[in-house]
Short mmCIF file of C-alpha atoms in Angstrom, two decimals:
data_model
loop_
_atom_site.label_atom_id
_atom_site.label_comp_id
_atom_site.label_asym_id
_atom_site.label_seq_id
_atom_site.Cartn_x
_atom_site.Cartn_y
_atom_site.Cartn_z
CA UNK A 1 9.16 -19.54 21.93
CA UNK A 2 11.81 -22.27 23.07
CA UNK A 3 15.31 -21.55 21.57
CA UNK A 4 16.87 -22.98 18.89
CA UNK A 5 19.93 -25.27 19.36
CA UNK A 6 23.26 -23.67 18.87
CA UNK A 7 23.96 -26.00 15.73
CA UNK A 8 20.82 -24.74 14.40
CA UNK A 9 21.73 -21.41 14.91
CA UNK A 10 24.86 -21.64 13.40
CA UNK A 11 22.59 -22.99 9.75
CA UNK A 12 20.12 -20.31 10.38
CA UNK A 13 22.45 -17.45 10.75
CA UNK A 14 24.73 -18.93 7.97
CA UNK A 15 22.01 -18.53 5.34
CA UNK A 16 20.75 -15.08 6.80
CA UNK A 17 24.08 -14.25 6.16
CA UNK A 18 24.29 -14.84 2.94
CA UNK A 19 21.10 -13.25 2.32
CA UNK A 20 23.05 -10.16 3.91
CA UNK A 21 25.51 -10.48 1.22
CA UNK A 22 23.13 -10.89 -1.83
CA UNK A 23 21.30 -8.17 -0.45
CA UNK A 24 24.03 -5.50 -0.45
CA UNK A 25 25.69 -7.11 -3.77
CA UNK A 26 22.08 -6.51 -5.43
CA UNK A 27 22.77 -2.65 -4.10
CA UNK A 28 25.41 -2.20 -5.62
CA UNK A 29 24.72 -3.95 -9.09
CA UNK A 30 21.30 -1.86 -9.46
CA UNK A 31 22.22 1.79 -9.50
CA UNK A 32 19.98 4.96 -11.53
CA UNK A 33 23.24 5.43 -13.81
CA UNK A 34 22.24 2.07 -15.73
CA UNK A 35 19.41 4.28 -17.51
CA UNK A 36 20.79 5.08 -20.97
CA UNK A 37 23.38 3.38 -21.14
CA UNK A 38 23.30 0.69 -24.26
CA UNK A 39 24.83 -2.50 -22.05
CA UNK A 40 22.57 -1.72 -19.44
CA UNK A 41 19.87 -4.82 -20.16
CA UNK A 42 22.57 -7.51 -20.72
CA UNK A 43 24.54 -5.87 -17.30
CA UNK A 44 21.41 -6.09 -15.38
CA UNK A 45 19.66 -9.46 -16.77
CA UNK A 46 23.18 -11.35 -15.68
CA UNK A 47 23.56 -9.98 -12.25
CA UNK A 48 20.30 -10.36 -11.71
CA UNK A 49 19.74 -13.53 -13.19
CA UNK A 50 22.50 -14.78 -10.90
CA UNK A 51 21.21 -13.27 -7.64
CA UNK A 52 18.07 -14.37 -8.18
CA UNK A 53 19.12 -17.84 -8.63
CA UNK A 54 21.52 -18.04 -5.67
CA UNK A 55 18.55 -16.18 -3.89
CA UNK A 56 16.20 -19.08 -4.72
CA UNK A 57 18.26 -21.56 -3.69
CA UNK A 58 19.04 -19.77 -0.41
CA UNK A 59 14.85 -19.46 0.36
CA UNK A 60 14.90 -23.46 -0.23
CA UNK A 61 17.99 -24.25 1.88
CA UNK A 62 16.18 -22.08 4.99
CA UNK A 63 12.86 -23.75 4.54
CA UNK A 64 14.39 -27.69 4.82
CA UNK A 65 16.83 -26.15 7.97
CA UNK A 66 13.14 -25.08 9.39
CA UNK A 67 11.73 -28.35 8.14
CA UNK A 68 14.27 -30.34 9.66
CA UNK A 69 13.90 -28.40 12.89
CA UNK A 70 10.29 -29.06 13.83
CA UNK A 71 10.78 -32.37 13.02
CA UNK A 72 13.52 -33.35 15.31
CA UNK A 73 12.16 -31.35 18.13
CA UNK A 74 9.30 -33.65 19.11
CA UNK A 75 9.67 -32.23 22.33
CA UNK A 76 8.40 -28.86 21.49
CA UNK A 77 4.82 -27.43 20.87
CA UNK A 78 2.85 -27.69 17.40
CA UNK A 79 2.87 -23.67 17.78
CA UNK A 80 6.47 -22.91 17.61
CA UNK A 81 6.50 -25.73 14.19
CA UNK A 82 3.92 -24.00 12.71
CA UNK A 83 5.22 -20.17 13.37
CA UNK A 84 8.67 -21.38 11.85
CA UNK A 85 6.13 -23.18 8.79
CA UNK A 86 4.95 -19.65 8.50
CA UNK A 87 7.86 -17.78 8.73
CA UNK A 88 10.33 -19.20 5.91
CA UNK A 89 6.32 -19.20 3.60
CA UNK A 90 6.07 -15.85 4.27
CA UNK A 91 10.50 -15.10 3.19
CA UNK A 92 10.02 -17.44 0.07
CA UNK A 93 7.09 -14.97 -0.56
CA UNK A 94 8.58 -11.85 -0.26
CA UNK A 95 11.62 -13.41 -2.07
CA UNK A 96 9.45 -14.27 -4.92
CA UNK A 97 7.63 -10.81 -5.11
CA UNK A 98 10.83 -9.22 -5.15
CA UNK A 99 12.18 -10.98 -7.96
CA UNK A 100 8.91 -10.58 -9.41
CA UNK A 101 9.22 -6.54 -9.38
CA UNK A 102 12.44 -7.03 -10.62
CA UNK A 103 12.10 -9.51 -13.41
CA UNK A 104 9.13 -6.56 -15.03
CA UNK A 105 11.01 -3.18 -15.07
CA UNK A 106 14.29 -3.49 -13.36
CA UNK A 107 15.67 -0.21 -15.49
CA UNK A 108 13.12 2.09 -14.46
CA UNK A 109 13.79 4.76 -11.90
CA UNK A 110 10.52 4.07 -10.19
CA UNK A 111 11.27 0.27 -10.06
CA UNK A 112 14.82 1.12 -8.82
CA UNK A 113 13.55 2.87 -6.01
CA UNK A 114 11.26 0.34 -4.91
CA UNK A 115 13.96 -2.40 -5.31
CA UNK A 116 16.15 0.00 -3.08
CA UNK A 117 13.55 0.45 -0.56
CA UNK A 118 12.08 -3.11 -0.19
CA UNK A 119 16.24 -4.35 -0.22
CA UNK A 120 16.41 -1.76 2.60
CA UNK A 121 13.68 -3.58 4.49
CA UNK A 122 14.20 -6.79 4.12
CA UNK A 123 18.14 -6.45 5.52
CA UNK A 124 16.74 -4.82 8.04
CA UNK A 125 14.44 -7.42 9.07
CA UNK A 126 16.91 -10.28 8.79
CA UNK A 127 20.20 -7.97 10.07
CA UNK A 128 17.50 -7.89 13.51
CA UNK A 129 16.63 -11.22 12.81
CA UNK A 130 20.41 -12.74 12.73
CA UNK A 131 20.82 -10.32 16.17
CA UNK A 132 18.47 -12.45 17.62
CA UNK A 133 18.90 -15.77 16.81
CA UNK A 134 22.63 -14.66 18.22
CA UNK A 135 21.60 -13.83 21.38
CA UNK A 136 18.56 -15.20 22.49
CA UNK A 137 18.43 -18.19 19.60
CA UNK A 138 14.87 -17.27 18.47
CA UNK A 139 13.67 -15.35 15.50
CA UNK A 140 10.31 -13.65 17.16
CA UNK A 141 11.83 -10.24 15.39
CA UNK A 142 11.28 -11.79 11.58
CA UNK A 143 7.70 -13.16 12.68
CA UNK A 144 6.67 -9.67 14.28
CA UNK A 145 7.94 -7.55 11.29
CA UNK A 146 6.03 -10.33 8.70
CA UNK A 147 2.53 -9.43 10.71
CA UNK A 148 3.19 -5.72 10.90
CA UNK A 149 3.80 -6.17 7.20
CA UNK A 150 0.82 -7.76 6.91
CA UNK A 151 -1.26 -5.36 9.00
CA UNK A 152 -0.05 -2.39 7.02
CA UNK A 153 -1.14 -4.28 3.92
CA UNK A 154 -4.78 -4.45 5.78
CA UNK A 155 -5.27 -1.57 6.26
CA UNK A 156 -3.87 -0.13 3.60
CA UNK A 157 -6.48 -2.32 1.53
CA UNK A 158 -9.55 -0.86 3.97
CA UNK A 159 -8.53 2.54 3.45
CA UNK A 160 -8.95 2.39 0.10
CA UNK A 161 -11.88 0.30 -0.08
CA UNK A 162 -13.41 2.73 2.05
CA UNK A 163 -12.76 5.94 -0.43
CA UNK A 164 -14.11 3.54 -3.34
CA UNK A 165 -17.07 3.44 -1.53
CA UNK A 166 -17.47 6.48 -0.51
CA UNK A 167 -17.05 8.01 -3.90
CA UNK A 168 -19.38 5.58 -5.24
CA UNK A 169 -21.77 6.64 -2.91
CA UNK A 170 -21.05 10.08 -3.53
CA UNK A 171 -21.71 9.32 -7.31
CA UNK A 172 -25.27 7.52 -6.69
CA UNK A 173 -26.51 10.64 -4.87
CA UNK A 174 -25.81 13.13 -7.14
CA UNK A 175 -27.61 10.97 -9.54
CA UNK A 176 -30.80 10.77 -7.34
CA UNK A 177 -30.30 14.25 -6.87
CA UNK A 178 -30.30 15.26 -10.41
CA UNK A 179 -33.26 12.95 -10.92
CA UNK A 180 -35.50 14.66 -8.51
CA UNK A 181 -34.81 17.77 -9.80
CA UNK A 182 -35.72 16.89 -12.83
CA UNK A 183 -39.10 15.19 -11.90
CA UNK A 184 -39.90 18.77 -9.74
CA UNK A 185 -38.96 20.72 -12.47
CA UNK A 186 -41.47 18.65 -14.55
CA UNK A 187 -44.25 18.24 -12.15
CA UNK A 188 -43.98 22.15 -11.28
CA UNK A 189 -44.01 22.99 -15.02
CA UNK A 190 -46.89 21.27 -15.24
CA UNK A 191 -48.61 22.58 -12.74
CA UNK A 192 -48.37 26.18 -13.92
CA UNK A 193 -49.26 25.31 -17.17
CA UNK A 194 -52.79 23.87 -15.14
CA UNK A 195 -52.95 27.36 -13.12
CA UNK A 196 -52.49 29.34 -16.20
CA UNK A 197 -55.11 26.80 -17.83
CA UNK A 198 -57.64 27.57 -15.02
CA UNK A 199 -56.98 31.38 -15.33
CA UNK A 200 -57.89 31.64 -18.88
CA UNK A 201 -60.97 29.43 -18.37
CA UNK A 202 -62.15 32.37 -15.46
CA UNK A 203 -61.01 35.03 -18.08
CA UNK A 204 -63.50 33.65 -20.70
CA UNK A 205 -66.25 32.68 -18.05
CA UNK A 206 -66.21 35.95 -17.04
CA UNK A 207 -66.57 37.36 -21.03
CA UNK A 208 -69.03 35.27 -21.44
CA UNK A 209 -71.30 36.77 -18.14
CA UNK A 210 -71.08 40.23 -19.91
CA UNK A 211 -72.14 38.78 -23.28
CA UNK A 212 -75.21 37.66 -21.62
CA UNK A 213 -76.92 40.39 -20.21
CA UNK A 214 -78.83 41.56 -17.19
CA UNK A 215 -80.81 38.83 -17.77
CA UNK A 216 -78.81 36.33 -16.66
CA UNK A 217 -76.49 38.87 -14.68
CA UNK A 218 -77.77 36.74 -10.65
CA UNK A 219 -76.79 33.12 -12.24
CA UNK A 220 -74.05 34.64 -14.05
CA UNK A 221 -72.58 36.11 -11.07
CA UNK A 222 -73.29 33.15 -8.77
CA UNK A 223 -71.69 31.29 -11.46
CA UNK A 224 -68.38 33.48 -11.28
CA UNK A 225 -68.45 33.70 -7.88
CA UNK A 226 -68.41 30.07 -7.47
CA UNK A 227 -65.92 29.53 -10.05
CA UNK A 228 -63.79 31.92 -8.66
CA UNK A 229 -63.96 29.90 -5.07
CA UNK A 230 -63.33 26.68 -6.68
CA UNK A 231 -60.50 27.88 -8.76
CA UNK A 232 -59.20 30.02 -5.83
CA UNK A 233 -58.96 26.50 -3.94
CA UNK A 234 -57.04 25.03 -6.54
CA UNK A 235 -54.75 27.35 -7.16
CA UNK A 236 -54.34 27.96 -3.12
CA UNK A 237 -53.94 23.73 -3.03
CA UNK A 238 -51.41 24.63 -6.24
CA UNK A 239 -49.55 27.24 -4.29
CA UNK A 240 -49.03 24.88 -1.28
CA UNK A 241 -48.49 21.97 -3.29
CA UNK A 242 -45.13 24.45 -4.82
CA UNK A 243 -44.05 25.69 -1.62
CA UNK A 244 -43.60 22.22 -0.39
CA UNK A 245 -41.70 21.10 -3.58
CA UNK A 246 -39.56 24.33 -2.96
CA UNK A 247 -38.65 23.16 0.93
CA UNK A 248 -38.41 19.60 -0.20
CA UNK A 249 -35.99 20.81 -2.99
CA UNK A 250 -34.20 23.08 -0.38
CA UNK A 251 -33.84 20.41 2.07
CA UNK A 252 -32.52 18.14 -0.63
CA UNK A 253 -29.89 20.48 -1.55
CA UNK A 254 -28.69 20.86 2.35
CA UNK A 255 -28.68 17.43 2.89
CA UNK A 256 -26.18 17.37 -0.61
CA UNK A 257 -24.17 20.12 1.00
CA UNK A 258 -23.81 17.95 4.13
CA UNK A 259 -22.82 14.76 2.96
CA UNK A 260 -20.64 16.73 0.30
CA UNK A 261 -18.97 18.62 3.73
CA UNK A 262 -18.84 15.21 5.38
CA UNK A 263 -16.96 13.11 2.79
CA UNK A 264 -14.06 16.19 1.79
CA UNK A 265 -13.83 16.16 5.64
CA UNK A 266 -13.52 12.17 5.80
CA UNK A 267 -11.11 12.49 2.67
CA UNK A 268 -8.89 15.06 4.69
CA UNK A 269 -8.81 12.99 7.56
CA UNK A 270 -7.69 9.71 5.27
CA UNK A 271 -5.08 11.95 3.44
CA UNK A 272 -3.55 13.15 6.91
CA UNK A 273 -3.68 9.55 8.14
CA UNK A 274 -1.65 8.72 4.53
CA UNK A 275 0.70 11.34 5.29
CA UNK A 276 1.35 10.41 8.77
CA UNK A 277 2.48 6.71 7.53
CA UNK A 278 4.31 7.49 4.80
CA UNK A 279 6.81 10.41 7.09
CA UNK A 280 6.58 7.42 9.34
CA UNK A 281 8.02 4.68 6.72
CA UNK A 282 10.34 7.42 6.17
CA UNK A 283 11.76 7.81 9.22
CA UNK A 284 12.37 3.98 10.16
CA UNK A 285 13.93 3.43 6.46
CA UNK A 286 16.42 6.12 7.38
CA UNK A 287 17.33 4.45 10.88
CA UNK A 288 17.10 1.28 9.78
CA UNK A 289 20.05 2.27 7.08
CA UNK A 290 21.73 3.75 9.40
CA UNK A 291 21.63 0.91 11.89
CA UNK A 292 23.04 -0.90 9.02
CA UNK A 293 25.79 1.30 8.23
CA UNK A 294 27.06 1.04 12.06
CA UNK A 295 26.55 -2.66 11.86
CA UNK A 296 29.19 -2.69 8.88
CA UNK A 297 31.34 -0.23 10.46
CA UNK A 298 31.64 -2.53 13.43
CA UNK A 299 31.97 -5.61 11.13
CA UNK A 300 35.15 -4.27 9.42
CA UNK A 301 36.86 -3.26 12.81
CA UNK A 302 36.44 -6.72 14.45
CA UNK A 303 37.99 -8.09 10.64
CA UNK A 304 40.92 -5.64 11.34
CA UNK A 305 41.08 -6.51 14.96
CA UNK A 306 41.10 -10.30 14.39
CA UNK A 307 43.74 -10.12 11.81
CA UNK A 308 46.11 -8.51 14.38
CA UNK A 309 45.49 -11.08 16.89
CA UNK A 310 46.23 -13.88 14.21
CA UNK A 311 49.27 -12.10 13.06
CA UNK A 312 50.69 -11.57 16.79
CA UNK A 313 49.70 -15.63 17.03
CA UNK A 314 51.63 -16.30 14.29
CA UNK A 315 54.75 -14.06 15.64
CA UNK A 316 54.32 -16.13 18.80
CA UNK A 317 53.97 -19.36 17.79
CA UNK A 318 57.14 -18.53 15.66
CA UNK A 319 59.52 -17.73 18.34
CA UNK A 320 57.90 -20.85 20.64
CA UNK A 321 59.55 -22.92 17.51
CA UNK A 322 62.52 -21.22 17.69
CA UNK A 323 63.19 -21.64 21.38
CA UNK A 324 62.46 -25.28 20.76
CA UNK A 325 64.74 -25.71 18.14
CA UNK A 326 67.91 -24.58 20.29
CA UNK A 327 66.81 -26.23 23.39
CA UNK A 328 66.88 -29.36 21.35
CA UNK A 329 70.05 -28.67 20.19
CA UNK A 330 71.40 -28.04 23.62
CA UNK A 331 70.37 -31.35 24.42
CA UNK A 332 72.37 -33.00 21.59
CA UNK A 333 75.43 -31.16 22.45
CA UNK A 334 75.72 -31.82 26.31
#
């Protein structure tokens, strides 16, 4: 990325400046102590309403600087115009968001710590930002922070795509589960009910072979004894036909177990991940403040330090009169 003039510079840091000071005037102006009290609304609607305006005009003032910019420098390529196109869309976004959050709940502790945090941020990102565009006269730090921004937002969205899905899919087998279970049950009820239907039709073929006599004792018994092979079969053919329901309904229930196992493992996994990011967010939110706290340190001892020098300028430039004054009148006398 070519550098930006130093007039340009001067503009750009100017309004990243004052973004600075909107920034930490919207920190103080928002504390938790608001809750309760009965002003609070009227307090916080006029601040507010007046940062949010300044604010607005602000994002507007640092998109025509960027306008202005590509348009002058024919000289440079169409990728550097449209990463600065893309940078002040993506600030007037956040801007808006932000205002957004605010305008809905801005007394609510949960709102006030999400102003605090996303304030935090973003004065991180443009305190970096203005540290750039100081040194090296580019702003790659604001376009790098508003695609990890976007990234996290990414994958975020996946994540939890991902456990929609899974628990869907988690839903619809249990449901096919229970269905089967249901059409075994039914099958294997009725096939006892056939087994115990066969059994009573041997029990009264067989009462009905001593009923007849000796007579008819050989075809009687040939009679049983092929009924009793053909209903044998059957009920062997019904005993198979059960044990492979049973395995099928075994196997069913370990394949449950395993995708049950599976997903709680995948969910662990996603919840550690979670964790990880948010210690992470954590951690650069606390040295990001405290990057900012040096920054302000070092801020008010150059403002002490300058003062000095002007007021030793002033002593000097003083006494330079002086002299000047009774050399003059030296000059007059002689």
């Amino acid at each position: 990325m070519e550098p930006l003039s130093p007039l340009d510079v001067l503009r750009v840091s100017t309004v990243l400046e004052g973004c600075l000071d909107q920034l930490s005037i919207l920190g103080y102006i928002m504390p938790v102590s608001y809750e309760g009290r009965p002003d609070s609304e009227s307090l916080v609607c006029d601040d507010i309403g007046r940062i949010l305006q300044h604010q607005r005009k602000l994002q507007w003032k640092f998109k025509e600087l960027m306008s202005s910019k590509s348009q002058s420098l024919v000289r440079k390529p169409a990728q550097d115009g449209e990463q600065q196109g893309d940078a002040a869309g993506d600030l007037k976004r956040s801007n808006l968001m932000f205002s957004r959050a605010l305008e809905q709940d801005p007394l609510s502790a949960e709102s006030l710590l999400k102003v605090q945090a996303d304030r935090q941020f973003a004065a991180g990102v443009i305190t970096e930002t203005l540290s750039e565009l100081q040194e090296f006269g580019t702003f790659q730090n604001l376009l790098s922070a508003v695609e990890v921004e976007k990234d996290k937002k990414t994958n975020l969205y996946n994540i939890i795509v991902s456990e929609e899905e899974g628990r869907r899919r988690m839903k619809a087998l249990q449901r096919q589960l229970q269905d089967i279970r249901k059409e075994k049950e039914i099958e294997l009820q009725r096939r006892n009910e056939m087994i115990a239907h066969l059994k009573d039709q041997l029990q009264e073929m067989k009462a009905k072979t001593g009923l007849e006599g000796k007579y008819v004792k050989k075809s009687c018994e040939l009679q049983v004894t092929q009924g009793q092979k053909i209903c044998g079969e059957h009920e062997h053919k019904h005993l198979d036909e059960i044990q492979r329901l049973k395995d099928k309904t075994d196997e069913e229930t370990r394949s449950h177990l395993e995708i049950e196992n599976f997903l709680k493992h995948h969910q662990t996994e996603l919840e550690e991940k979670l964790e990880f990011w948010m210690e992470k967010y954590d951690k650069d939110i606390d040295a990001k403040q405290h990057e900012l706290t040096m920054l302000k340190t070092a801020k008010a001892n150059d403002l002490a330090r300058l003062q000095e020098l002007a007021k030793q300028y002033r002593e000097c430039e003083q006494v330079v009169m002086e002299d000047r004054v009774e050399e003059n009148e030296r000059k007059h006398v002689m």
